[in-house]
PDB file of C-alpha atoms in Angstrom:
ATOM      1  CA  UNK A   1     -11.710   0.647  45.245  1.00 62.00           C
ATOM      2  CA  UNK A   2     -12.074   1.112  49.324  1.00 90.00           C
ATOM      3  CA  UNK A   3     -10.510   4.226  50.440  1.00 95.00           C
ATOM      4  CA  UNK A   4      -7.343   3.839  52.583  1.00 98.00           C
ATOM      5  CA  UNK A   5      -7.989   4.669  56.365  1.00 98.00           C
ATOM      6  CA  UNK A   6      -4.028   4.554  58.005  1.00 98.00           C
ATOM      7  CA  UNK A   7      -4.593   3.591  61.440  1.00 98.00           C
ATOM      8  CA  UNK A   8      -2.012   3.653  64.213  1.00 98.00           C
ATOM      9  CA  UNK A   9      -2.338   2.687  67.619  1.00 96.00           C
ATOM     10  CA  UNK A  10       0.412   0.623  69.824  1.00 96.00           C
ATOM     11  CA  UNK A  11      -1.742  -1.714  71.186  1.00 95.00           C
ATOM     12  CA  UNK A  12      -2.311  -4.243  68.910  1.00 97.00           C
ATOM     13  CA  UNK A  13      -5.922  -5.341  70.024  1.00 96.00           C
ATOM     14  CA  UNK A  14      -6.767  -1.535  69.373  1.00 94.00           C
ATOM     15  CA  UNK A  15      -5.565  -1.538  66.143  1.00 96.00           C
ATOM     16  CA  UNK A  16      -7.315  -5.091  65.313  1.00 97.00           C
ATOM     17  CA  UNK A  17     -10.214  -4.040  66.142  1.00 96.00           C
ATOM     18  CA  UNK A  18     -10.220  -0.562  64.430  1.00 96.00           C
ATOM     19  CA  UNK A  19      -9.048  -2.155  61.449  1.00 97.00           C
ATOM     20  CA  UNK A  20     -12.258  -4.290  61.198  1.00 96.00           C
ATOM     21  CA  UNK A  21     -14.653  -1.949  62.404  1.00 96.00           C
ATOM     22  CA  UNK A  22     -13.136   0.062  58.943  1.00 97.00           C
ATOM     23  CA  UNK A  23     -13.089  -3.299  57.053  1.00 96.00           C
ATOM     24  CA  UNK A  24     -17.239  -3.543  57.595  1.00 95.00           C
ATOM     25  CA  UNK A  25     -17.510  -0.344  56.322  1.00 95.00           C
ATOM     26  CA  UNK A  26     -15.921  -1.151  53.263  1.00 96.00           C
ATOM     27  CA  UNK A  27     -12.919   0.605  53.836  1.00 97.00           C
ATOM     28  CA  UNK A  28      -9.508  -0.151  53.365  1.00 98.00           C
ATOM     29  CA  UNK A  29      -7.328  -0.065  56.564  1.00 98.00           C
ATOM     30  CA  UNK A  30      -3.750   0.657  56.732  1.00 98.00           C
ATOM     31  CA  UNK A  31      -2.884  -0.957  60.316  1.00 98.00           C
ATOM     32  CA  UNK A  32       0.492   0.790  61.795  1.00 98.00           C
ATOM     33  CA  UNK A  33       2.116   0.091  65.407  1.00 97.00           C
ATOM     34  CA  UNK A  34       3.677   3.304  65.445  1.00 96.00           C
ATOM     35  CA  UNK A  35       4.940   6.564  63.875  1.00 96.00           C
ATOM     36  CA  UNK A  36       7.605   4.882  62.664  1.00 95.00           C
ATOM     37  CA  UNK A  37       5.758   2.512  60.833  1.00 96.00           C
ATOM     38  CA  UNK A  38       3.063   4.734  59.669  1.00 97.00           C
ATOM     39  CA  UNK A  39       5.323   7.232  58.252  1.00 96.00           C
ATOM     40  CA  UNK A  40       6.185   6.738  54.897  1.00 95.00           C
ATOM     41  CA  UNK A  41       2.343   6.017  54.398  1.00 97.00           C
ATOM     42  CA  UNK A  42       1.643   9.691  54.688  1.00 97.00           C
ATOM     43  CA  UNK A  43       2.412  12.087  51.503  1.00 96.00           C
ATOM     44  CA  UNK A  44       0.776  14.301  49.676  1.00 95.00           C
ATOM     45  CA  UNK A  45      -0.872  12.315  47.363  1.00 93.00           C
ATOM     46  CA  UNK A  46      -2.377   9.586  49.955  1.00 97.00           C
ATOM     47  CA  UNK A  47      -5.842   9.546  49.198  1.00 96.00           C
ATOM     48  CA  UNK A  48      -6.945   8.626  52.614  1.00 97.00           C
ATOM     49  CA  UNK A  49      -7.381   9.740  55.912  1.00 98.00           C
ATOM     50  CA  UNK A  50      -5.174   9.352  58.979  1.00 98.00           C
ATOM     51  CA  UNK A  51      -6.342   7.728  62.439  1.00 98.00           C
ATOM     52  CA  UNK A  52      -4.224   7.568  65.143  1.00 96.00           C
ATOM     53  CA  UNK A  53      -3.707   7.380  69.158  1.00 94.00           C
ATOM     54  CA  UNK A  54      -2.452  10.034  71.101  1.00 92.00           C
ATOM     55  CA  UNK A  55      -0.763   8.377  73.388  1.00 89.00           C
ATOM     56  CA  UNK A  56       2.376   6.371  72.033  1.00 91.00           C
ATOM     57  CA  UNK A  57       5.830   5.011  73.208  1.00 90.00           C
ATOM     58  CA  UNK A  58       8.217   7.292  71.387  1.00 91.00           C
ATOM     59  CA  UNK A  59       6.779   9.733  68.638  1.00 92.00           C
ATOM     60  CA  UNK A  60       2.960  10.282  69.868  1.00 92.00           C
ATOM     61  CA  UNK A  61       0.134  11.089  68.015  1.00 93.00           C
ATOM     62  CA  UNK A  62       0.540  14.989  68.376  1.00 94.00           C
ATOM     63  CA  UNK A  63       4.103  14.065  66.868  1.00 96.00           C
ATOM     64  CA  UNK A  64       2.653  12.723  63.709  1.00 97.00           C
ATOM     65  CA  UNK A  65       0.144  15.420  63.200  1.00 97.00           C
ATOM     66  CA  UNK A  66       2.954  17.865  63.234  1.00 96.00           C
ATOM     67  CA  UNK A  67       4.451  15.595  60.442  1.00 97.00           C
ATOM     68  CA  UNK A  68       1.703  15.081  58.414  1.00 97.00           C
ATOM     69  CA  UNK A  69       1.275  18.687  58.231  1.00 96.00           C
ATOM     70  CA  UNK A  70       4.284  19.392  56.998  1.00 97.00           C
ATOM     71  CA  UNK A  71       3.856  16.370  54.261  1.00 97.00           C
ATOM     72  CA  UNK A  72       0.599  17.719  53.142  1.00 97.00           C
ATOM     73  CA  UNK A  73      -1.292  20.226  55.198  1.00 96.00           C
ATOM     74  CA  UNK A  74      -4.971  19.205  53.574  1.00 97.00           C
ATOM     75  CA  UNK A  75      -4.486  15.343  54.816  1.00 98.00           C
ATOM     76  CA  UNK A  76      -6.990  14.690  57.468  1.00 98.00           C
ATOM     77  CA  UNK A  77      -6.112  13.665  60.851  1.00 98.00           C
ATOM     78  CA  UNK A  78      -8.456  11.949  63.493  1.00 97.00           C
ATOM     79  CA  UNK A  79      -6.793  11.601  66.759  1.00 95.00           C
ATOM     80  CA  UNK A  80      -8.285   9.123  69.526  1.00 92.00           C
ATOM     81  CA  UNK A  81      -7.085   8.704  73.230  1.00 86.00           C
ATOM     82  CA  UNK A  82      -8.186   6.464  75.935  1.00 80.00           C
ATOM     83  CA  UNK A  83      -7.629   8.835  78.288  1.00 75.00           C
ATOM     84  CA  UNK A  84      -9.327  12.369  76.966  1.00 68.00           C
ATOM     85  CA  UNK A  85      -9.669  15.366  78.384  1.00 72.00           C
ATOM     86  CA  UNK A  86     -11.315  18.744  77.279  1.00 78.00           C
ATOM     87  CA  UNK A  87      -7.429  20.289  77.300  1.00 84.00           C
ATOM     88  CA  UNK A  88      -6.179  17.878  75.234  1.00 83.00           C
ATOM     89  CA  UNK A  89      -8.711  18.161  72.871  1.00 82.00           C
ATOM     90  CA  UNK A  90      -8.722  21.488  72.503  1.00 85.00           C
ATOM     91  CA  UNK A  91      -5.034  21.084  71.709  1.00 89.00           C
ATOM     92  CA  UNK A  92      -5.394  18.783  69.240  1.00 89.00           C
ATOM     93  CA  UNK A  93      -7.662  20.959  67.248  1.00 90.00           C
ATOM     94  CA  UNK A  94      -5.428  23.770  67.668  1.00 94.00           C
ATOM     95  CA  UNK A  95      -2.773  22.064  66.135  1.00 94.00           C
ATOM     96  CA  UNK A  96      -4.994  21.512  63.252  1.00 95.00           C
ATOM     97  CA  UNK A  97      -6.787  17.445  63.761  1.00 97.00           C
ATOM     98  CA  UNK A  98      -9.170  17.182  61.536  1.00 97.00           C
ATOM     99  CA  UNK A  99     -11.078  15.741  65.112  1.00 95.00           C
ATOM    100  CA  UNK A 100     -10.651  14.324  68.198  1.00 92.00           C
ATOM    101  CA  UNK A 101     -12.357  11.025  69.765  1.00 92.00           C
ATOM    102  CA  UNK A 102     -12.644   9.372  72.800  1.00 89.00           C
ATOM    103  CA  UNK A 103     -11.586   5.469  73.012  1.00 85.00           C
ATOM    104  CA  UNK A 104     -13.569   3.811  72.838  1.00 85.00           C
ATOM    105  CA  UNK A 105     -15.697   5.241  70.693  1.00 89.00           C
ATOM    106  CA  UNK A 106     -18.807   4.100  68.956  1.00 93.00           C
ATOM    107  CA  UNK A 107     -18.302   3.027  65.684  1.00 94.00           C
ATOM    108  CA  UNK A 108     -21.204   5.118  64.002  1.00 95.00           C
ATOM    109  CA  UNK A 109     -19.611   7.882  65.756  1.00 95.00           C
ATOM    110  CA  UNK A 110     -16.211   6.709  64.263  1.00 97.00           C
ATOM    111  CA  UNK A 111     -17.369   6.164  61.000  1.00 97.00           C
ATOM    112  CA  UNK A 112     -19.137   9.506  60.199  1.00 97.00           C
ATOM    113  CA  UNK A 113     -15.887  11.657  61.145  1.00 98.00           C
ATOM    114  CA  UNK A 114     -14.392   9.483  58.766  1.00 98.00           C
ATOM    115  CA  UNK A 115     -16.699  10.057  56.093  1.00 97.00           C
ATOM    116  CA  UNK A 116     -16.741  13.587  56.725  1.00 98.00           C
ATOM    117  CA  UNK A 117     -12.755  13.420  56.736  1.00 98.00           C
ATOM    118  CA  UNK A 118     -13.015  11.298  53.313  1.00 98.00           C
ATOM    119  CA  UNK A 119     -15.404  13.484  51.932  1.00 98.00           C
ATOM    120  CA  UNK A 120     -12.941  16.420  52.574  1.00 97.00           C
ATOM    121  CA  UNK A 121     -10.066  14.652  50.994  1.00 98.00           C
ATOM    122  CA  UNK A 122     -11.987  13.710  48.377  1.00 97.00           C
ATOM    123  CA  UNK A 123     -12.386  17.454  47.454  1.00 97.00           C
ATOM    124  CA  UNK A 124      -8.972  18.536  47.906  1.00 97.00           C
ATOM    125  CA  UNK A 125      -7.474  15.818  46.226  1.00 97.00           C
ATOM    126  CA  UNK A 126     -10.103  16.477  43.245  1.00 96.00           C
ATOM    127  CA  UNK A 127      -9.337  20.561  43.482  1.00 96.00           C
ATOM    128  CA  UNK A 128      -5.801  19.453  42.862  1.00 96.00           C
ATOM    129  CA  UNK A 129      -6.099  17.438  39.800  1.00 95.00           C
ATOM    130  CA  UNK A 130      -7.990  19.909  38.188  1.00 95.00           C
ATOM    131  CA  UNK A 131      -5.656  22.862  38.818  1.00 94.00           C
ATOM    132  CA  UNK A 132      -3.433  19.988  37.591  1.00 92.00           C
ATOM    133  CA  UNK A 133      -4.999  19.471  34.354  1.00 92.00           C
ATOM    134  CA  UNK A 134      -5.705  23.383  33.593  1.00 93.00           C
ATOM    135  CA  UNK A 135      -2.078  24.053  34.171  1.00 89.00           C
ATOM    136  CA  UNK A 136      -0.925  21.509  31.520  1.00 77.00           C
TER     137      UNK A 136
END
């Protein structure tokens, strides 16, 4: 099975093409218009990795790496922004992105922060179930 990639952008032909860029790569997107509609993707046993635009109508991204944070502080966040700068970026890493990408981005460039966001997921995910299984 394709790992899940949640992707949220407002602009639809964003989104679109994100989603298919994943979909070559034999992921699995999870396309979402906003924060509202990418929320109850995110707990703390998705087994993907978040992707989302900074700049939103209503709840940004910075607003839903604050709650994914507090849902599961291990989940990966990649934030991208069509309108970067080296502030922002360094904010978003501050408050704990996994990384930070400018729109549009290449998609080799895309894809290997998402592999190296999988990869970490992977791990923590697997570091849970064993704890899991040595505790029962």
């Amino acid at each position: 099975m394709s790992e899940p990639v949640l992707v949220v952008d407002d602009d639809a032909a964003v989104r679109d093409a994100l989603a298919q860029t994943l979909d070559l790569a034999g992921l699995r997107p999870i396309p979402a218009g906003s924060f509202v509609a990418a929320k109850d993707h995110i707990t703390r046993d998705f087994p993907g990795v978040v992707l989302s635009d900074i700049r939103m109508p209503g709840r940004d991204g910075f607003h839903l790496l604050t709650y994914a944070q507090k849902m599961d502080g291990e989940l990966p966040v990649v934030l991208l922004t069509g309108e970067g700068d080296i502030p922002m970026a360094v904010a978003a890493m501050e408050q704990g992105a996994f990384d930070f990408l400018e729109k549009p981005c290449a998609p080799g460039d895309l894809m290997a922060v998402l592999q190296r966001a999988l990869a970490a997921r992977r791990a923590v995910l697997e570091a849970r179930a064993e704890t899991a299984r040595s505790e029962a």
